[in-house]
């Protein structure tokens, strides 16, 4: 089953206007035909600016890093999934470990967000992953199974094509420690086995200190269909190099 490779930059709460403009100037200097999907999730505030750049250059798709489980109303500071869809945003990341840990988002809340975002036609990157303590206690697969079953409960079959999964071991995010390609592949194969519909077609990304010098060993694995990238996505040269690696892999 053919799945398209995706390189997704999660800019988190980074980048000024000046840095964004430099990023795209640098990107445009590096001539290369992209043969993968290149997506970026900037801060919500910067989405319209990136949408405009994406419209002009045609090279990237733009998403959000989070959204509310409600469409509208008295939810000060939240990001409406209805408004994201209305603005032509392509995707939203849901359940990033920083949302789970810092903002205490539960699998149950994330399930509401996933269903709501999908109902508006947004693509969803649903993130799962174990902590170091859980891995050391041999609980990785149990944690992943729980995050999958609770977070994706009642997933409508006709929306499954818009769902992507990101496996991000918490101990590998922003730490410089990458899961070995074998550890990642084992988790990805397990995650695929937990999908009740569309399993063979679902794109499963790996995230956790992905860099230009380690992406190749990950992408050659059968069940790894791209990467969700934090730190390295902030530098145009690195992001471009990641997309370059992804452009030569065919699944
Ligand atoms: C992330 O934020 O999803 C991530 C994987 O970060 P980093 O690449 O910096 O580890």
mmCIF file of C-alpha atoms and ligand atoms in Angstrom:
data_model
loop_
_atom_site.group_PDB
_atom_site.id
_atom_site.type_symbol
_atom_site.label_atom_id
_atom_site.label_comp_id
_atom_site.label_asym_id
_atom_site.label_seq_id
_atom_site.Cartn_x
_atom_site.Cartn_y
_atom_site.Cartn_z
ATOM 1 C CA UNK A 1 0.000 0.000 0.000
ATOM 2 C CA UNK A 2 1.458 3.343 -1.099
ATOM 3 C CA UNK A 3 1.565 6.090 1.504
ATOM 4 C CA UNK A 4 2.900 9.567 0.841
ATOM 5 C CA UNK A 5 5.835 10.718 2.986
ATOM 6 C CA UNK A 6 5.055 13.777 5.127
ATOM 7 C CA UNK A 7 7.542 16.124 6.778
ATOM 8 C CA UNK A 8 5.696 18.234 9.333
ATOM 9 C CA UNK A 9 7.344 21.147 11.119
ATOM 10 C CA UNK A 10 5.989 21.966 14.561
ATOM 11 C CA UNK A 11 7.269 25.457 15.261
ATOM 12 C CA UNK A 12 5.784 25.461 18.775
ATOM 13 C CA UNK A 13 5.864 28.965 20.375
ATOM 14 C CA UNK A 14 8.765 30.182 18.233
ATOM 15 C CA UNK A 15 9.566 32.469 15.291
ATOM 16 C CA UNK A 16 9.204 36.237 14.924
ATOM 17 C CA UNK A 17 8.010 37.875 11.703
ATOM 18 C CA UNK A 18 11.616 38.592 10.801
ATOM 19 C CA UNK A 19 12.608 34.939 11.328
ATOM 20 C CA UNK A 20 9.634 33.723 9.292
ATOM 21 C CA UNK A 21 10.558 35.980 6.423
ATOM 22 C CA UNK A 22 14.205 34.779 6.556
ATOM 23 C CA UNK A 23 13.043 31.160 6.677
ATOM 24 C CA UNK A 24 11.127 31.473 3.414
ATOM 25 C CA UNK A 25 13.844 33.529 1.710
ATOM 26 C CA UNK A 26 16.295 30.718 2.548
ATOM 27 C CA UNK A 27 13.796 28.048 1.451
ATOM 28 C CA UNK A 28 13.298 29.748 -1.905
ATOM 29 C CA UNK A 29 17.072 29.803 -2.553
ATOM 30 C CA UNK A 30 17.297 26.046 -2.312
ATOM 31 C CA UNK A 31 16.004 24.859 -5.624
ATOM 32 C CA UNK A 32 14.708 21.317 -5.500
ATOM 33 C CA UNK A 33 11.604 19.543 -6.628
ATOM 34 C CA UNK A 34 9.626 18.453 -3.580
ATOM 35 C CA UNK A 35 8.280 14.928 -3.845
ATOM 36 C CA UNK A 36 6.884 14.730 -0.342
ATOM 37 C CA UNK A 37 4.267 16.630 1.615
ATOM 38 C CA UNK A 38 5.823 19.564 3.477
ATOM 39 C CA UNK A 39 3.608 20.888 6.251
ATOM 40 C CA UNK A 40 4.247 23.573 8.873
ATOM 41 C CA UNK A 41 2.307 24.365 12.050
ATOM 42 C CA UNK A 42 3.276 27.873 13.208
ATOM 43 C CA UNK A 43 1.849 29.703 16.217
ATOM 44 C CA UNK A 44 -1.875 30.310 15.592
ATOM 45 C CA UNK A 45 -1.185 34.040 15.312
ATOM 46 C CA UNK A 46 1.046 33.437 12.272
ATOM 47 C CA UNK A 47 -1.268 31.059 10.391
ATOM 48 C CA UNK A 48 -2.682 33.732 8.009
ATOM 49 C CA UNK A 49 0.836 34.905 7.132
ATOM 50 C CA UNK A 50 2.015 31.394 6.349
ATOM 51 C CA UNK A 51 -1.182 30.746 4.388
ATOM 52 C CA UNK A 52 -0.358 33.725 2.221
ATOM 53 C CA UNK A 53 3.210 32.552 1.663
ATOM 54 C CA UNK A 54 1.961 29.035 0.949
ATOM 55 C CA UNK A 55 -0.481 30.466 -1.586
ATOM 56 C CA UNK A 56 2.291 32.377 -3.343
ATOM 57 C CA UNK A 57 4.946 29.649 -3.320
ATOM 58 C CA UNK A 58 2.668 26.604 -3.482
ATOM 59 C CA UNK A 59 5.284 24.660 -1.530
ATOM 60 C CA UNK A 60 3.853 24.083 1.932
ATOM 61 C CA UNK A 61 0.590 23.362 3.676
ATOM 62 C CA UNK A 62 -0.278 25.111 6.897
ATOM 63 C CA UNK A 63 -1.763 23.787 10.109
ATOM 64 C CA UNK A 64 -2.434 24.537 13.747
ATOM 65 C CA UNK A 65 -0.739 23.090 16.819
ATOM 66 C CA UNK A 66 -3.936 22.632 18.796
ATOM 67 C CA UNK A 67 -7.649 23.423 18.732
ATOM 68 C CA UNK A 68 -10.601 23.580 21.087
ATOM 69 C CA UNK A 69 -13.157 20.773 21.410
ATOM 70 C CA UNK A 70 -15.904 23.393 20.904
ATOM 71 C CA UNK A 71 -16.739 25.391 17.789
ATOM 72 C CA UNK A 72 -17.535 28.797 19.276
ATOM 73 C CA UNK A 73 -18.584 30.640 22.403
ATOM 74 C CA UNK A 74 -17.190 31.781 25.732
ATOM 75 C CA UNK A 75 -13.814 30.023 25.628
ATOM 76 C CA UNK A 76 -11.324 32.859 26.058
ATOM 77 C CA UNK A 77 -7.944 32.196 24.488
ATOM 78 C CA UNK A 78 -8.975 29.027 22.650
ATOM 79 C CA UNK A 79 -8.603 28.234 18.942
ATOM 80 C CA UNK A 80 -11.827 27.314 17.184
ATOM 81 C CA UNK A 81 -11.651 24.306 14.831
ATOM 82 C CA UNK A 82 -14.547 25.834 12.896
ATOM 83 C CA UNK A 83 -12.530 29.042 12.396
ATOM 84 C CA UNK A 84 -9.464 27.022 11.343
ATOM 85 C CA UNK A 85 -11.482 25.204 8.693
ATOM 86 C CA UNK A 86 -13.128 28.454 7.653
ATOM 87 C CA UNK A 87 -9.673 29.982 7.069
ATOM 88 C CA UNK A 88 -8.605 27.110 4.849
ATOM 89 C CA UNK A 89 -6.174 25.604 7.361
ATOM 90 C CA UNK A 90 -5.273 22.090 6.235
ATOM 91 C CA UNK A 91 -4.469 20.250 9.432
ATOM 92 C CA UNK A 92 -4.264 20.382 13.193
ATOM 93 C CA UNK A 93 -1.938 18.612 15.624
ATOM 94 C CA UNK A 94 -3.871 17.134 18.541
ATOM 95 C CA UNK A 95 -2.456 15.519 21.669
ATOM 96 C CA UNK A 96 1.148 16.693 21.437
ATOM 97 C CA UNK A 97 2.937 15.569 24.609
ATOM 98 C CA UNK A 98 3.396 19.205 25.658
ATOM 99 C CA UNK A 99 -0.411 19.582 25.593
ATOM 100 C CA UNK A 100 -0.849 16.313 27.475
ATOM 101 C CA UNK A 101 1.777 17.146 30.109
ATOM 102 C CA UNK A 102 1.772 20.926 30.599
ATOM 103 C CA UNK A 103 -1.938 21.522 29.932
ATOM 104 C CA UNK A 104 -3.105 18.186 31.373
ATOM 105 C CA UNK A 105 -5.123 17.224 28.290
ATOM 106 C CA UNK A 106 -6.620 13.763 28.820
ATOM 107 C CA UNK A 107 -7.302 11.089 26.208
ATOM 108 C CA UNK A 108 -11.016 11.816 26.700
ATOM 109 C CA UNK A 109 -10.635 15.537 25.961
ATOM 110 C CA UNK A 110 -8.354 14.782 23.021
ATOM 111 C CA UNK A 111 -10.985 12.430 21.633
ATOM 112 C CA UNK A 112 -13.496 15.310 21.584
ATOM 113 C CA UNK A 113 -10.955 17.529 19.818
ATOM 114 C CA UNK A 114 -10.128 14.859 17.229
ATOM 115 C CA UNK A 115 -13.799 14.219 16.382
ATOM 116 C CA UNK A 116 -14.619 17.920 16.240
ATOM 117 C CA UNK A 117 -11.666 18.792 13.981
ATOM 118 C CA UNK A 118 -12.430 15.881 11.643
ATOM 119 C CA UNK A 119 -16.082 16.897 11.482
ATOM 120 C CA UNK A 120 -14.964 20.187 9.923
ATOM 121 C CA UNK A 121 -12.857 18.487 7.276
ATOM 122 C CA UNK A 122 -9.514 19.261 8.930
ATOM 123 C CA UNK A 123 -6.784 16.660 8.735
ATOM 124 C CA UNK A 124 -5.717 15.593 12.209
ATOM 125 C CA UNK A 125 -2.258 14.529 13.372
ATOM 126 C CA UNK A 126 -3.020 12.662 16.583
ATOM 127 C CA UNK A 127 0.093 12.288 18.774
ATOM 128 C CA UNK A 128 0.829 9.347 21.036
ATOM 129 C CA UNK A 129 3.931 8.290 22.929
ATOM 130 C CA UNK A 130 5.283 6.954 26.191
ATOM 131 C CA UNK A 131 7.427 8.614 28.847
ATOM 132 C CA UNK A 132 10.844 7.253 29.801
ATOM 133 C CA UNK A 133 9.430 5.778 33.039
ATOM 134 C CA UNK A 134 6.722 3.986 31.073
ATOM 135 C CA UNK A 135 9.261 2.583 28.597
ATOM 136 C CA UNK A 136 11.540 1.413 31.404
ATOM 137 C CA UNK A 137 8.588 -0.251 33.132
ATOM 138 C CA UNK A 138 7.805 -2.078 29.859
ATOM 139 C CA UNK A 139 4.511 -0.210 29.543
ATOM 140 C CA UNK A 140 5.072 1.306 26.093
ATOM 141 C CA UNK A 141 2.568 -0.812 24.171
ATOM 142 C CA UNK A 142 -0.037 -0.580 26.950
ATOM 143 C CA UNK A 143 0.212 3.231 26.953
ATOM 144 C CA UNK A 144 0.029 3.406 23.166
ATOM 145 C CA UNK A 145 -2.991 1.075 23.097
ATOM 146 C CA UNK A 146 -4.794 3.247 25.629
ATOM 147 C CA UNK A 147 -3.971 6.515 23.856
ATOM 148 C CA UNK A 148 -5.165 5.003 20.577
ATOM 149 C CA UNK A 149 -8.387 3.450 21.819
ATOM 150 C CA UNK A 150 -9.523 6.349 24.024
ATOM 151 C CA UNK A 151 -8.289 9.181 21.822
ATOM 152 C CA UNK A 152 -9.781 7.719 18.654
ATOM 153 C CA UNK A 153 -13.018 6.370 20.138
ATOM 154 C CA UNK A 154 -16.017 6.565 17.774
ATOM 155 C CA UNK A 155 -13.842 7.604 14.838
ATOM 156 C CA UNK A 156 -16.238 7.765 11.870
ATOM 157 C CA UNK A 157 -15.123 5.443 9.083
ATOM 158 C CA UNK A 158 -15.662 8.109 6.438
ATOM 159 C CA UNK A 159 -13.239 10.450 8.234
ATOM 160 C CA UNK A 160 -10.413 7.946 8.706
ATOM 161 C CA UNK A 161 -8.675 9.103 5.525
ATOM 162 C CA UNK A 162 -8.064 12.478 7.205
ATOM 163 C CA UNK A 163 -6.338 10.985 10.231
ATOM 164 C CA UNK A 164 -2.569 10.777 10.628
ATOM 165 C CA UNK A 165 -0.808 9.473 13.720
ATOM 166 C CA UNK A 166 2.470 10.740 15.171
ATOM 167 C CA UNK A 167 4.451 8.414 17.401
ATOM 168 C CA UNK A 168 6.513 10.667 19.634
ATOM 169 C CA UNK A 169 8.270 9.008 22.556
ATOM 170 C CA UNK A 170 8.219 11.769 25.172
ATOM 171 C CA UNK A 171 11.835 11.042 26.162
ATOM 172 C CA UNK A 172 12.984 11.815 22.623
ATOM 173 C CA UNK A 173 11.260 15.186 22.175
ATOM 174 C CA UNK A 174 13.688 18.095 22.260
ATOM 175 C CA UNK A 175 16.271 15.988 24.113
ATOM 176 C CA UNK A 176 18.609 15.052 21.269
ATOM 177 C CA UNK A 177 17.833 11.368 21.992
ATOM 178 C CA UNK A 178 16.173 9.646 19.047
ATOM 179 C CA UNK A 179 14.477 6.285 19.308
ATOM 180 C CA UNK A 180 16.443 3.764 17.265
ATOM 181 C CA UNK A 181 14.871 2.991 13.933
ATOM 182 C CA UNK A 182 14.029 -0.476 15.321
ATOM 183 C CA UNK A 183 12.322 0.917 18.448
ATOM 184 C CA UNK A 184 10.334 3.343 16.305
ATOM 185 C CA UNK A 185 9.361 0.680 13.762
ATOM 186 C CA UNK A 186 8.139 -1.643 16.516
ATOM 187 C CA UNK A 187 5.932 1.122 17.931
ATOM 188 C CA UNK A 188 4.671 2.134 14.475
ATOM 189 C CA UNK A 189 3.751 -1.428 13.541
ATOM 190 C CA UNK A 190 1.902 -1.754 16.843
ATOM 191 C CA UNK A 191 0.059 1.536 16.302
ATOM 192 C CA UNK A 192 -0.966 0.383 12.824
ATOM 193 C CA UNK A 193 -2.313 -2.841 14.327
ATOM 194 C CA UNK A 194 -4.502 -0.774 16.660
ATOM 195 C CA UNK A 195 -6.227 1.100 13.833
ATOM 196 C CA UNK A 196 -9.632 -0.392 13.264
ATOM 197 C CA UNK A 197 -10.207 1.175 9.869
ATOM 198 C CA UNK A 198 -8.001 2.396 7.008
ATOM 199 C CA UNK A 199 -4.974 0.891 8.798
ATOM 200 C CA UNK A 200 -2.791 0.195 5.765
ATOM 201 C CA UNK A 201 -3.385 3.624 4.308
ATOM 202 C CA UNK A 202 -2.859 5.682 7.477
ATOM 203 C CA UNK A 203 0.272 7.807 7.547
ATOM 204 C CA UNK A 204 2.231 7.295 10.774
ATOM 205 C CA UNK A 205 4.922 9.891 11.504
ATOM 206 C CA UNK A 206 7.836 9.568 13.875
ATOM 207 C CA UNK A 207 8.747 12.518 16.110
ATOM 208 C CA UNK A 208 11.580 13.022 18.569
ATOM 209 C CA UNK A 209 14.849 14.814 17.758
ATOM 210 C CA UNK A 210 14.636 14.086 14.031
ATOM 211 C CA UNK A 211 17.518 15.763 12.194
ATOM 212 C CA UNK A 212 18.930 15.645 8.652
ATOM 213 C CA UNK A 213 21.560 13.158 9.816
ATOM 214 C CA UNK A 214 19.177 10.593 11.331
ATOM 215 C CA UNK A 215 16.064 10.806 9.146
ATOM 216 C CA UNK A 216 17.206 8.348 6.465
ATOM 217 C CA UNK A 217 17.498 5.409 8.851
ATOM 218 C CA UNK A 218 13.935 6.079 10.064
ATOM 219 C CA UNK A 219 12.262 6.606 6.704
ATOM 220 C CA UNK A 220 13.446 3.318 5.239
ATOM 221 C CA UNK A 221 11.377 1.428 7.796
ATOM 222 C CA UNK A 222 8.181 -0.117 6.479
ATOM 223 C CA UNK A 223 5.780 1.637 8.863
ATOM 224 C CA UNK A 224 7.446 5.057 9.190
ATOM 225 C CA UNK A 225 5.825 7.448 6.742
ATOM 226 C CA UNK A 226 7.491 10.715 7.644
ATOM 227 C CA UNK A 227 8.410 12.882 10.593
ATOM 228 C CA UNK A 228 6.953 15.425 12.980
ATOM 229 C CA UNK A 229 9.849 17.763 13.651
ATOM 230 C CA UNK A 230 10.321 20.443 16.293
ATOM 231 C CA UNK A 231 13.785 21.995 16.618
ATOM 232 C CA UNK A 232 15.131 21.114 13.173
ATOM 233 C CA UNK A 233 12.069 22.558 11.437
ATOM 234 C CA UNK A 234 12.953 26.068 12.576
ATOM 235 C CA UNK A 235 15.992 26.241 10.309
ATOM 236 C CA UNK A 236 15.216 26.442 6.596
ATOM 237 C CA UNK A 237 18.335 24.522 5.691
ATOM 238 C CA UNK A 238 17.482 21.611 7.985
ATOM 239 C CA UNK A 239 13.811 21.588 7.027
ATOM 240 C CA UNK A 240 14.749 21.569 3.378
ATOM 241 C CA UNK A 241 17.271 18.770 3.948
ATOM 242 C CA UNK A 242 14.584 16.694 5.699
ATOM 243 C CA UNK A 243 12.224 17.251 2.769
ATOM 244 C CA UNK A 244 15.083 16.328 0.435
ATOM 245 C CA UNK A 245 15.565 12.976 2.186
ATOM 246 C CA UNK A 246 11.822 12.371 2.128
ATOM 247 C CA UNK A 247 11.628 13.178 -1.572
ATOM 248 C CA UNK A 248 13.760 10.222 -2.556
ATOM 249 C CA UNK A 249 11.901 7.619 -0.455
ATOM 250 C CA UNK A 250 8.967 5.827 -2.033
ATOM 251 C CA UNK A 251 6.600 3.637 -0.020
HETATM 252 C C1 LIG B 1 7.978 17.856 18.528
HETATM 253 O O1 LIG B 1 7.839 18.924 19.079
HETATM 254 O O2 LIG B 1 6.985 17.267 18.112
HETATM 255 C C2 LIG B 1 9.321 17.306 18.379
HETATM 256 C C3 LIG B 1 9.442 16.086 17.929
HETATM 257 O O3 LIG B 1 10.383 18.110 18.738
HETATM 258 P P1 LIG B 1 11.951 17.833 18.422
HETATM 259 O O4 LIG B 1 12.064 17.477 16.978
HETATM 260 O O5 LIG B 1 12.635 19.115 18.753
HETATM 261 O O6 LIG B 1 12.363 16.711 19.316
#
